Short mmCIF file of C-alpha atoms in Angstrom, two decimals:
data_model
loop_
_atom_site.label_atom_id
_atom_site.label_comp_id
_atom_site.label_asym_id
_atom_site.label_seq_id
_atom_site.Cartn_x
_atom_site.Cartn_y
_atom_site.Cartn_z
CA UNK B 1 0.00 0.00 0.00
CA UNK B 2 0.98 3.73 -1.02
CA UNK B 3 0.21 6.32 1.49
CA UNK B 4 -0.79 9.46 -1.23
CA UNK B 5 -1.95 12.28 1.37
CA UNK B 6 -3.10 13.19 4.73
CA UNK B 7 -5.47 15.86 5.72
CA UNK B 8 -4.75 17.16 9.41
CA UNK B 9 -7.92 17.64 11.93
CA UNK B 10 -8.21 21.30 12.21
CA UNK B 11 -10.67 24.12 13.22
CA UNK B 12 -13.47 22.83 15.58
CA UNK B 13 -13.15 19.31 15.35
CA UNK B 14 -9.89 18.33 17.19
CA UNK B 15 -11.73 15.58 18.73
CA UNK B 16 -11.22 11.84 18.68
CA UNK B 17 -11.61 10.98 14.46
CA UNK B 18 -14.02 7.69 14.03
CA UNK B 19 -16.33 6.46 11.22
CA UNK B 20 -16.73 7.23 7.60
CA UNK B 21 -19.42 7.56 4.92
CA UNK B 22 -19.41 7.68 1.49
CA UNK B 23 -21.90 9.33 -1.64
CA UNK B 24 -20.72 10.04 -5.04
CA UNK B 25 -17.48 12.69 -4.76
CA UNK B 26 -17.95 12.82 -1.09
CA UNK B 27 -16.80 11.51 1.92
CA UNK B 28 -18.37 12.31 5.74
CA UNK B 29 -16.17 11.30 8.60
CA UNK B 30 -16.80 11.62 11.56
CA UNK B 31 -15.10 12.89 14.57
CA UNK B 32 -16.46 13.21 18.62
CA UNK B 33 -16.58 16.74 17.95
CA UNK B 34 -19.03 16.78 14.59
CA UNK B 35 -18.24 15.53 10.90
CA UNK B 36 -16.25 16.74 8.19
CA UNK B 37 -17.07 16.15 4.31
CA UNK B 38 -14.05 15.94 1.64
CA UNK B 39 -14.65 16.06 -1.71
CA UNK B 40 -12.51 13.20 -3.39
CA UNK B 41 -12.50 14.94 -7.18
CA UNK B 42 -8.90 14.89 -6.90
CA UNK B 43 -8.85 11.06 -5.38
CA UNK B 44 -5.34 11.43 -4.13
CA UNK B 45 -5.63 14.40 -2.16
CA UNK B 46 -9.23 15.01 -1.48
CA UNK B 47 -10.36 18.59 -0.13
CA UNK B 48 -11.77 19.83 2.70
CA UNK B 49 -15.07 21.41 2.21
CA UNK B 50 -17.44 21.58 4.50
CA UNK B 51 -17.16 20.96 8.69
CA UNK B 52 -19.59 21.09 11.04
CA UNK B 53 -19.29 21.38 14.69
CA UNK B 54 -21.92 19.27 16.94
CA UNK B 55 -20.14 17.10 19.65
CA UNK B 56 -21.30 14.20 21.02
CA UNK B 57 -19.39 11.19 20.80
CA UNK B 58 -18.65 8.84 18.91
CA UNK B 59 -20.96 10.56 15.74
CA UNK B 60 -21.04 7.03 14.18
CA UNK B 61 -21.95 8.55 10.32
CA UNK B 62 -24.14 6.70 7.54
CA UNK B 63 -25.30 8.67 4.97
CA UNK B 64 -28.83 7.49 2.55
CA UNK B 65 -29.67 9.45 -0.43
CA UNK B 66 -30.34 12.81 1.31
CA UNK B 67 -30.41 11.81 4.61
CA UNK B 68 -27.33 12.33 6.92
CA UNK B 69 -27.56 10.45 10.08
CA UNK B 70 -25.10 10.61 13.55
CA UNK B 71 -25.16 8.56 16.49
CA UNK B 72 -24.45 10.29 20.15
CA UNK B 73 -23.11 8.06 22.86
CA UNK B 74 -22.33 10.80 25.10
CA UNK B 75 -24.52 12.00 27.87
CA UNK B 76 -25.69 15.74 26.51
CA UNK B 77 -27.44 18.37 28.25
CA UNK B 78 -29.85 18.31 25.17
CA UNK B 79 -30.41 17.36 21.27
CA UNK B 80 -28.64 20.64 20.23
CA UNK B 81 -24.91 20.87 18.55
CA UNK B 82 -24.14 23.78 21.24
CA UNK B 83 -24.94 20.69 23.67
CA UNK B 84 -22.67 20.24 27.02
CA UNK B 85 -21.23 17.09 29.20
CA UNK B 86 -24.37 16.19 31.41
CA UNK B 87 -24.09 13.24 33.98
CA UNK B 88 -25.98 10.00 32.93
CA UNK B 89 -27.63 10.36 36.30
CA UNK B 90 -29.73 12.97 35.37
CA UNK B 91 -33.36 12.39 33.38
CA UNK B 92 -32.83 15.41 31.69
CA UNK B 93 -29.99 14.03 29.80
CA UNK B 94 -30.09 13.00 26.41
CA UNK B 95 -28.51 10.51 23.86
CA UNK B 96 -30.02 9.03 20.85
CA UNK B 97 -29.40 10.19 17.12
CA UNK B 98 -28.87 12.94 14.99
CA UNK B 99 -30.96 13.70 11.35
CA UNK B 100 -29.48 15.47 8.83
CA UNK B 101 -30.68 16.95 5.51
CA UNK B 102 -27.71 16.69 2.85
CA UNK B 103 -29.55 16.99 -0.42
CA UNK B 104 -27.23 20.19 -0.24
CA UNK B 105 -23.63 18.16 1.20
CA UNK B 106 -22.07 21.68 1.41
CA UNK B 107 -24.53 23.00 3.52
CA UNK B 108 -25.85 20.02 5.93
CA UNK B 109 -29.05 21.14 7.84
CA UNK B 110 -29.87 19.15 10.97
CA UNK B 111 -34.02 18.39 11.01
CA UNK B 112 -34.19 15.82 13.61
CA UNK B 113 -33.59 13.99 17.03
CA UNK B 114 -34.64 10.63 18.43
CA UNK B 115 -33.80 9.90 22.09
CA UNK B 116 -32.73 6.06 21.96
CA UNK B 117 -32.48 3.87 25.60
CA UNK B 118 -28.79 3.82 26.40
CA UNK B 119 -27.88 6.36 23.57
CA UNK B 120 -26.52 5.22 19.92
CA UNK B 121 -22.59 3.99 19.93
CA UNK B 122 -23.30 3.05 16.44
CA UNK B 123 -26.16 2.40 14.13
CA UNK B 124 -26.86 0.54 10.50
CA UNK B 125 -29.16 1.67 7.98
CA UNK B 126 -31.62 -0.68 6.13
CA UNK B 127 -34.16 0.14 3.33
CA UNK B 128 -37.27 -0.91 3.28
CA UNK B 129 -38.34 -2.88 0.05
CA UNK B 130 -40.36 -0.06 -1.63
CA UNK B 131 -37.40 2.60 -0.72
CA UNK B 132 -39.57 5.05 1.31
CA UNK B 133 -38.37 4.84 4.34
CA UNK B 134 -35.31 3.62 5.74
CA UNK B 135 -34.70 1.81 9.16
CA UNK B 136 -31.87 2.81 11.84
CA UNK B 137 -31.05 -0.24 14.00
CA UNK B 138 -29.20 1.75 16.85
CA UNK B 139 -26.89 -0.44 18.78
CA UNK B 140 -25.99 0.82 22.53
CA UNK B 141 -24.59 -1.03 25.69
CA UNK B 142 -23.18 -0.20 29.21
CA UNK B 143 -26.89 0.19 31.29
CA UNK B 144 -26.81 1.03 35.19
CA UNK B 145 -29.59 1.40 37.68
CA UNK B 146 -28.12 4.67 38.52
CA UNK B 147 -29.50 5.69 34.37
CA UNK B 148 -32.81 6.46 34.36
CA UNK B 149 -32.83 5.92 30.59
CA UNK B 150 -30.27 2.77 30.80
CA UNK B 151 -31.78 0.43 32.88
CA UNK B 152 -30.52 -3.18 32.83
CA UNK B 153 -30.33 -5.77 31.35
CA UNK B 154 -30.74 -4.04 28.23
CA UNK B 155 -30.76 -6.58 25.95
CA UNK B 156 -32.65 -4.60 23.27
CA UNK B 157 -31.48 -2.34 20.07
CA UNK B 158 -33.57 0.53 18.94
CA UNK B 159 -35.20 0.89 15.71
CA UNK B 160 -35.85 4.42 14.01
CA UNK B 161 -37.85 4.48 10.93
CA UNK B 162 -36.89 7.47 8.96
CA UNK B 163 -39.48 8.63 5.65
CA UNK B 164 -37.28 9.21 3.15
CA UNK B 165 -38.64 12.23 1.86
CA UNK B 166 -39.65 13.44 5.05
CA UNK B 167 -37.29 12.91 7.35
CA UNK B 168 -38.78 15.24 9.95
CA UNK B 169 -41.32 12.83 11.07
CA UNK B 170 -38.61 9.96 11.71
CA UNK B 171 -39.79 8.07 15.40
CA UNK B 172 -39.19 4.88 16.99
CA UNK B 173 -40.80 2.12 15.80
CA UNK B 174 -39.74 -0.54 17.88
CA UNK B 175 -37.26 -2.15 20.68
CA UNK B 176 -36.14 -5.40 19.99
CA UNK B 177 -35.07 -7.98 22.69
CA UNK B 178 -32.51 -9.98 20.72
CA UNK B 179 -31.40 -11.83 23.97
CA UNK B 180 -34.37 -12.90 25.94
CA UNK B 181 -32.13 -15.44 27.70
CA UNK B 182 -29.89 -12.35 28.78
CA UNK B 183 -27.05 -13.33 26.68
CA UNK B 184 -23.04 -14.25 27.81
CA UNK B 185 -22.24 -13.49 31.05
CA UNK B 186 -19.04 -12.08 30.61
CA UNK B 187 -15.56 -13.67 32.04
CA UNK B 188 -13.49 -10.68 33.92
CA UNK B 189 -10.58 -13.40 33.63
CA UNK B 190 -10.26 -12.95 29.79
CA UNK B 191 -11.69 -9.10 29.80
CA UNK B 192 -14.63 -10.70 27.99
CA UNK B 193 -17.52 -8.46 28.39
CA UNK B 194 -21.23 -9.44 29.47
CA UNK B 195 -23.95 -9.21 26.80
CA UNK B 196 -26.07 -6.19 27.51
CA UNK B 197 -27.22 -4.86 23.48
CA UNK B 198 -24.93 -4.60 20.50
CA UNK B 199 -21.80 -2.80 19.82
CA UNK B 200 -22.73 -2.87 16.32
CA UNK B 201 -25.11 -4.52 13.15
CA UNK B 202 -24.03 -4.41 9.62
CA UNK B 203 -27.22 -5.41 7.56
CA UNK B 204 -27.51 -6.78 4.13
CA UNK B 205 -30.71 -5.73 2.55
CA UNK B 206 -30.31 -7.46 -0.61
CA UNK B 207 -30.06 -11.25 1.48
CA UNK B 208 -32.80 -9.61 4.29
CA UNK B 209 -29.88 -10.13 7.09
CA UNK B 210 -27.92 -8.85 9.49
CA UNK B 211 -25.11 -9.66 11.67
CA UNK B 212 -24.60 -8.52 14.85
CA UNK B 213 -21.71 -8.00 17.35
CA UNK B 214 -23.03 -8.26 20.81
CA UNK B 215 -20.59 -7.64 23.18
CA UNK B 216 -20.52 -11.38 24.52
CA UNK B 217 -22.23 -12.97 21.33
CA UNK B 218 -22.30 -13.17 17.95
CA UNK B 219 -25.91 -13.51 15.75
CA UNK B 220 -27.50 -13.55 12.30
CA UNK B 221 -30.61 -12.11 11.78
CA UNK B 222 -33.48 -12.38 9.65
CA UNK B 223 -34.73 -9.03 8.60
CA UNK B 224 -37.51 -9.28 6.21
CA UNK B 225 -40.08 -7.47 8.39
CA UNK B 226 -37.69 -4.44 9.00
CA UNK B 227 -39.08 -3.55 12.31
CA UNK B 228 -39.31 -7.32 13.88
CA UNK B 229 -35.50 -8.78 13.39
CA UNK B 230 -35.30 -12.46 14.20
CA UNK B 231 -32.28 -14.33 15.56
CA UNK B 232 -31.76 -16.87 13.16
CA UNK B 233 -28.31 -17.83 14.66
CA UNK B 234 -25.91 -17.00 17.96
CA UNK B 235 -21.96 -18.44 18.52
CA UNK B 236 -19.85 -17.61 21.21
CA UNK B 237 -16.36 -17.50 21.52
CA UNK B 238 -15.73 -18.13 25.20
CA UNK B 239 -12.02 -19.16 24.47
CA UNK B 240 -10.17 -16.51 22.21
CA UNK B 241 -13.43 -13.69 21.82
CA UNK B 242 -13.57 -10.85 24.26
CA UNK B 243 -15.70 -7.99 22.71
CA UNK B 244 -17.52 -8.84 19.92
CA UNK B 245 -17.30 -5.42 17.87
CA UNK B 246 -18.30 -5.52 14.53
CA UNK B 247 -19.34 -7.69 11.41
CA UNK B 248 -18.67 -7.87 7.36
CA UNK B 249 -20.33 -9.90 5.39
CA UNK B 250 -19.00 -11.18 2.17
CA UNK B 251 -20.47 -10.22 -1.55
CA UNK B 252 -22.55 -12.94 -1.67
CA UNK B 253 -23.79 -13.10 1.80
CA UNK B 254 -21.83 -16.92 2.70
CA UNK B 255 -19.31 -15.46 5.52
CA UNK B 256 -19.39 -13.07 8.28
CA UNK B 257 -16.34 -11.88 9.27
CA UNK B 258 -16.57 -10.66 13.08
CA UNK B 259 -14.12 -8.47 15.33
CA UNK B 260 -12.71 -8.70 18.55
CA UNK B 261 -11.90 -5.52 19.70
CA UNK B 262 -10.08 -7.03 23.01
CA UNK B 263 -9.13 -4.02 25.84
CA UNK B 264 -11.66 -1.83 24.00
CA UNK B 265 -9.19 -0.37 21.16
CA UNK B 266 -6.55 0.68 24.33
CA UNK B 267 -4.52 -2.72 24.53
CA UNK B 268 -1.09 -3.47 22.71
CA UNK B 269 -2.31 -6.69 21.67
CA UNK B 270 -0.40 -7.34 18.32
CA UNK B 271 3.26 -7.39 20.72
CA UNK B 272 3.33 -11.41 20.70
CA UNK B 273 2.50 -11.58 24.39
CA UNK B 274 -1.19 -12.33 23.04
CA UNK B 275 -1.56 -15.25 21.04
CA UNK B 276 -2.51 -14.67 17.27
CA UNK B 277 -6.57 -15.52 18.43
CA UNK B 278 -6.73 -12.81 20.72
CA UNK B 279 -7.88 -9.31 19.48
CA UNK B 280 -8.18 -11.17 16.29
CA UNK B 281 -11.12 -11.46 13.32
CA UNK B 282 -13.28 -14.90 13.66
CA UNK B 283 -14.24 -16.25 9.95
CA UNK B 284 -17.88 -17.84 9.89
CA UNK B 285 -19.49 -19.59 6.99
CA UNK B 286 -23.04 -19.17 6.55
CA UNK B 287 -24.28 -22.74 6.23
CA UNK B 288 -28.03 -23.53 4.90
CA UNK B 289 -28.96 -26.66 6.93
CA UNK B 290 -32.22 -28.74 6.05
CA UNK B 291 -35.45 -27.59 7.61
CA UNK B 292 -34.53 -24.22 6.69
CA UNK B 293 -31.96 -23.82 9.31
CA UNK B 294 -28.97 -21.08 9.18
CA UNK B 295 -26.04 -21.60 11.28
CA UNK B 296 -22.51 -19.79 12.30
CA UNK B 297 -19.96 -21.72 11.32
CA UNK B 298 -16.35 -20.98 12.60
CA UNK B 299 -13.71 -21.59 10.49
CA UNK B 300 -10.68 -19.57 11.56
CA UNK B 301 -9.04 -16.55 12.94
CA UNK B 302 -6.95 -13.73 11.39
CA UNK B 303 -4.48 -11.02 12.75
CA UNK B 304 -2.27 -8.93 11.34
CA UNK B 305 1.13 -11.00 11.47
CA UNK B 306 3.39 -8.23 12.23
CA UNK B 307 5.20 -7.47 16.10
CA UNK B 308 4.62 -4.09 17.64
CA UNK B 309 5.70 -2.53 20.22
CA UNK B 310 4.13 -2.29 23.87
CA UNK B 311 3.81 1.55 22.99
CA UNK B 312 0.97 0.88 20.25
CA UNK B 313 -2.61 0.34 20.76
CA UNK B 314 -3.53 -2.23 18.45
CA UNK B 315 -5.86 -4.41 17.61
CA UNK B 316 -8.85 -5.81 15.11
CA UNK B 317 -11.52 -2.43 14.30
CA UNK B 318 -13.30 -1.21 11.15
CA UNK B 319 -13.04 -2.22 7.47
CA UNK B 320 -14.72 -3.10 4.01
CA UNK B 321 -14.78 -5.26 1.48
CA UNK B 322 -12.47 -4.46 -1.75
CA UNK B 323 -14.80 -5.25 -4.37
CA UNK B 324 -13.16 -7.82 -6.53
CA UNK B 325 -15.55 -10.17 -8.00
CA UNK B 326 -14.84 -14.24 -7.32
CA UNK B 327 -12.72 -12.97 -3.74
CA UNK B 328 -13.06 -11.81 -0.95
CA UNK B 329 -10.97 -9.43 0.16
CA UNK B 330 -10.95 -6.92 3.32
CA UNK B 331 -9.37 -3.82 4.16
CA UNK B 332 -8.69 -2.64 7.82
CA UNK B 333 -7.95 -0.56 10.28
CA UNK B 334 -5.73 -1.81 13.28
CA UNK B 335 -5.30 1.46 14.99
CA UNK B 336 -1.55 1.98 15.57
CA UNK B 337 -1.17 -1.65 14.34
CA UNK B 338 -1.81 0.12 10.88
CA UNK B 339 -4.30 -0.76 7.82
CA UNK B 340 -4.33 -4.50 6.76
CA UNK B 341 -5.78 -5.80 3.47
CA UNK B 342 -6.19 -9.87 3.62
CA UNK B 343 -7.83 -12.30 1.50
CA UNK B 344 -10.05 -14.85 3.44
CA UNK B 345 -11.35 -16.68 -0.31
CA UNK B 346 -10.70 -19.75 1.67
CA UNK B 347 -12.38 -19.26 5.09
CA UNK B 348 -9.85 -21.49 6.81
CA UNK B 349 -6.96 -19.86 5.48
CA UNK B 350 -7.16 -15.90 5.14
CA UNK B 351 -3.51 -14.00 4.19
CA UNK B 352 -2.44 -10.75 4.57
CA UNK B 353 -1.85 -9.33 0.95
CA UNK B 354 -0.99 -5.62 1.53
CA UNK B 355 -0.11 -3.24 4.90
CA UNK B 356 0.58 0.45 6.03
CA UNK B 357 2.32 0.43 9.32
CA UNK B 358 2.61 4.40 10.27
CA UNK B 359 4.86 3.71 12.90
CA UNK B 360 5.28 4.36 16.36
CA UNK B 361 4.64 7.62 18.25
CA UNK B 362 3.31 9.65 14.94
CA UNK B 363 -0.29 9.29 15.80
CA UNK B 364 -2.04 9.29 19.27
CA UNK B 365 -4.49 6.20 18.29
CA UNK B 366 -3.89 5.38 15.04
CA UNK B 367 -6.64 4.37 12.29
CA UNK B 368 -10.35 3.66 13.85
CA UNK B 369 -11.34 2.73 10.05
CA UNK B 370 -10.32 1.77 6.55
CA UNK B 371 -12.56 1.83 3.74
CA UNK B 372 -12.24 1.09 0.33
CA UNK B 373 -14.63 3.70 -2.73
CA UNK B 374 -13.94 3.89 -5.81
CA UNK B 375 -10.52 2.73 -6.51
CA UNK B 376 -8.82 3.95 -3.10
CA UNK B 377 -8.90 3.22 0.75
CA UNK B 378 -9.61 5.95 3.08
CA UNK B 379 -8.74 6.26 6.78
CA UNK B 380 -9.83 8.12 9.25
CA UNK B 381 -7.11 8.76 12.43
CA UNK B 382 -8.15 9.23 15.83
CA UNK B 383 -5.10 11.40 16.46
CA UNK B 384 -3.97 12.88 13.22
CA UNK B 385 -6.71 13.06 10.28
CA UNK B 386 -7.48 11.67 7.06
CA UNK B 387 -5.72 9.27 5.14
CA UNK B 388 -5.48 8.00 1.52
CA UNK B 389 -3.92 4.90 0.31
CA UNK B 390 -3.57 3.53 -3.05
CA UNK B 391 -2.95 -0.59 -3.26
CA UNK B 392 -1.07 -2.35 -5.66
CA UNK B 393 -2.79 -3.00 -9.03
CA UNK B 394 -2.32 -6.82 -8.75
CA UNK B 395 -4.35 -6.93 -5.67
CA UNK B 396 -7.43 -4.16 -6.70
CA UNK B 397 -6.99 -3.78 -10.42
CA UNK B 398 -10.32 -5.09 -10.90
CA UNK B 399 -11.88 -3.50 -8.50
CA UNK B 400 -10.85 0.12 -9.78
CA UNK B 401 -13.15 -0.17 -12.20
CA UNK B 402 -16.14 -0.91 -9.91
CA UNK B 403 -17.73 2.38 -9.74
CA UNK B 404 -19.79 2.70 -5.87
CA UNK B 405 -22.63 5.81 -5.87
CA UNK B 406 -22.06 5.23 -1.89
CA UNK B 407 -20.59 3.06 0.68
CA UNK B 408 -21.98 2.76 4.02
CA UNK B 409 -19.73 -0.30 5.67
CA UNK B 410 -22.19 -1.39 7.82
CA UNK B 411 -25.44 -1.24 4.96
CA UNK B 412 -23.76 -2.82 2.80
CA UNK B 413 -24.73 -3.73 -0.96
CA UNK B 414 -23.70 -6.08 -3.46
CA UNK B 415 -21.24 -5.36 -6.34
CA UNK B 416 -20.74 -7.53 -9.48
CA UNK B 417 -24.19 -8.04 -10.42
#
């Protein structure tokens, strides 16, 4: 991989730099302090055009035709981008997610909250079938007694149903309980954490599924009645898995590959003192048994093969498919462990193919995601910006040709068809 530019966090948003959306010549990343928008005409060294200051962390960022939405996991004094720090304690406080009018990206016009239980650390857009509305599955986690609006067990998501063309009367629809049996109960041996909601849900729209990363479990969901997902299948790691974190399905919807974000993104697990399953992806098949039946099938883990130091935060976080019909291949962030693109074609066997390694000390976090539009992968830093990367030709020639009108990571649609 070729690192081609880097464009530094300035102005208002000095915050913590997260996810990233894509639509035609633009890309909207977000950052705990609001969301930027670059416009990638010049694909190497995309510009700066547009910021906009609302904080409330971690503004998770999808973006549907004209509708911008952010997810706030922060407890706010109110629904307002002038919002300030306001204990979880209090009823008054509020969390939830952010509307945003873009059929204008250079001037983004905020139209609309929705208060969500426990907040929104992420969320995942889905469609419905006759493309007027589309459907926020809001994943949250961490409840407390002491939250008036995060009570446990919390084993719900949140579901926001959003009219396209009016997105002003967006309201919850419905409140899942995806765990009705409470889910893993966590092992403070191996930091794995107790089930209590999702971390995250990448759906599928074309297949009607999603995949979720639960915290403590792992699931696959039937969601052909947008508003009543059904668990159609649940693993657990309770060896190697600590935090389940986040899910990519492959082109054809036959493998999920899920993340372990081990220590919560602040461990230097990629030194060699943790074994090469720990803070690691877990490759599932998605087998079709008789009777109708779907299951998880594990077939291997993968983790970047290269020692760092104790000094670097690393481990498995956010990345995309390269679209190159007949494989499948990933690229991914690693925080300071870098950007990783591996082939996992053969589920039992995935290889790293390409790398970036920054180095040590030159960012304070390192990448939180690596995407791939349009013939490049983009990166957003937590400490130091955004990145672009070209990879070699023999690895993504074909899939400079694809041409995506948007990329959402975790709403993802097919290419090659």
């Amino acid at each position: 991989m070729t690192h081609l530019s880097n464009q530094p966090k300035n102005g208002a948003l000095k915050g913590t730099g997260s996810d990233i959306a894509f639509q035609g010549k633009y890309a909207f990343a977000g950052n705990y302090d609001g969301f930027t928008v670059y416009d990638l005409s010049d694909k190497e060294n995309p510009e700066q055009v547009v910021q906009v200051s609302c904080p409330g962390a971690q503004n998770d960022i999808s973006v549907y035709k004209d509708i911008l939405v952010l997810s706030t996991d922060s407890s706010r004094s109110d629904d307002s981008c002038q919002s300030t720090p306001l204990d979880a304690t209090k009823k008054e406080a509020w969390e939830g997610i952010k509307i945003w009018d873009i059929s204008n990206p250079l001037a983004p016009e905020y139209v609309k909250s929705i208060e969500t239980a426990c907040g929104s650390h992420t969320h995942s857009l889905a469609p419905s079938k006759n493309g007027r509305d589309v459907y926020a599955y809001v994943s949250s986690y961490s409840p407390s007694s002491a939250f008036p609006d995060c009570q446990p067990p919390h084993d719900i998501i949140s579901i926001v149903k959003i009219p396209v063309k009016k997105p002003t009367s967006a309201k919850l629809v419905a409140t899942p309980n995806l765990f009705p049996d409470g889910g893993y109960e966590g092992d403070p041996g191996r930091r794995a954490s107790t089930t209590s909601g999702c971390h995250d849900i990448t759906t599928y729209a074309k297949y009607d599924l999603a995949a979720g990363a639960c915290m403590g479990d792992g699931i696959l969901m039937d969601i052909k009645d947008r508003e009543r997902p059904r668990v159609i299948s649940q693993v657990r790691d309770t060896e190697n898995f600590a935090f389940w974190h986040s899910a990519t399905f492959n082109n054809d919807a036959t493998k999920v590959v899920f993340t372990d974000e081990l220590g919560g993104g602040g461990l230097a697990t990629c030194t060699g003192e943790y074994a090469p399953e720990l803070g690691a992806n877990g490759i599932y098949d998605i087998e079709r048994k008789r009777h109708g039946k779907t299951e998880l099938a594990f077939k291997s883990y993968y983790k970047i093969p290269r020692i760092n130091t104790a000094a670097e935060n690393c481990v498995a976080h956010n990345g995309s498919l390269i679209p190159v019909k007949g494989k499948d291949l990933m690229v991914q962030a690693w925080y300071q462990g870098g950007v990783s693109v591996f082939d996992f074609t053969d589920s039992a066997n995935p290889r790293e193919v390409a790398w970036f390694d920054r180095g040590e000390g030159l960012s304070t976090g390192g990448s939180w995601s690596t995407y791939y539009y349009n013939g490049y992968a983009y990166s957003n830093d937590l400490g130091i910006g955004f990145d672009t990367f070209d990879i070699d030709d023999s690895i993504d020639g074909p899939a400079e040709r694809v041409r995506q009108k948007s990329l959402n990571p975790q709403m993802q649609e097919p290419f090659g068809r």
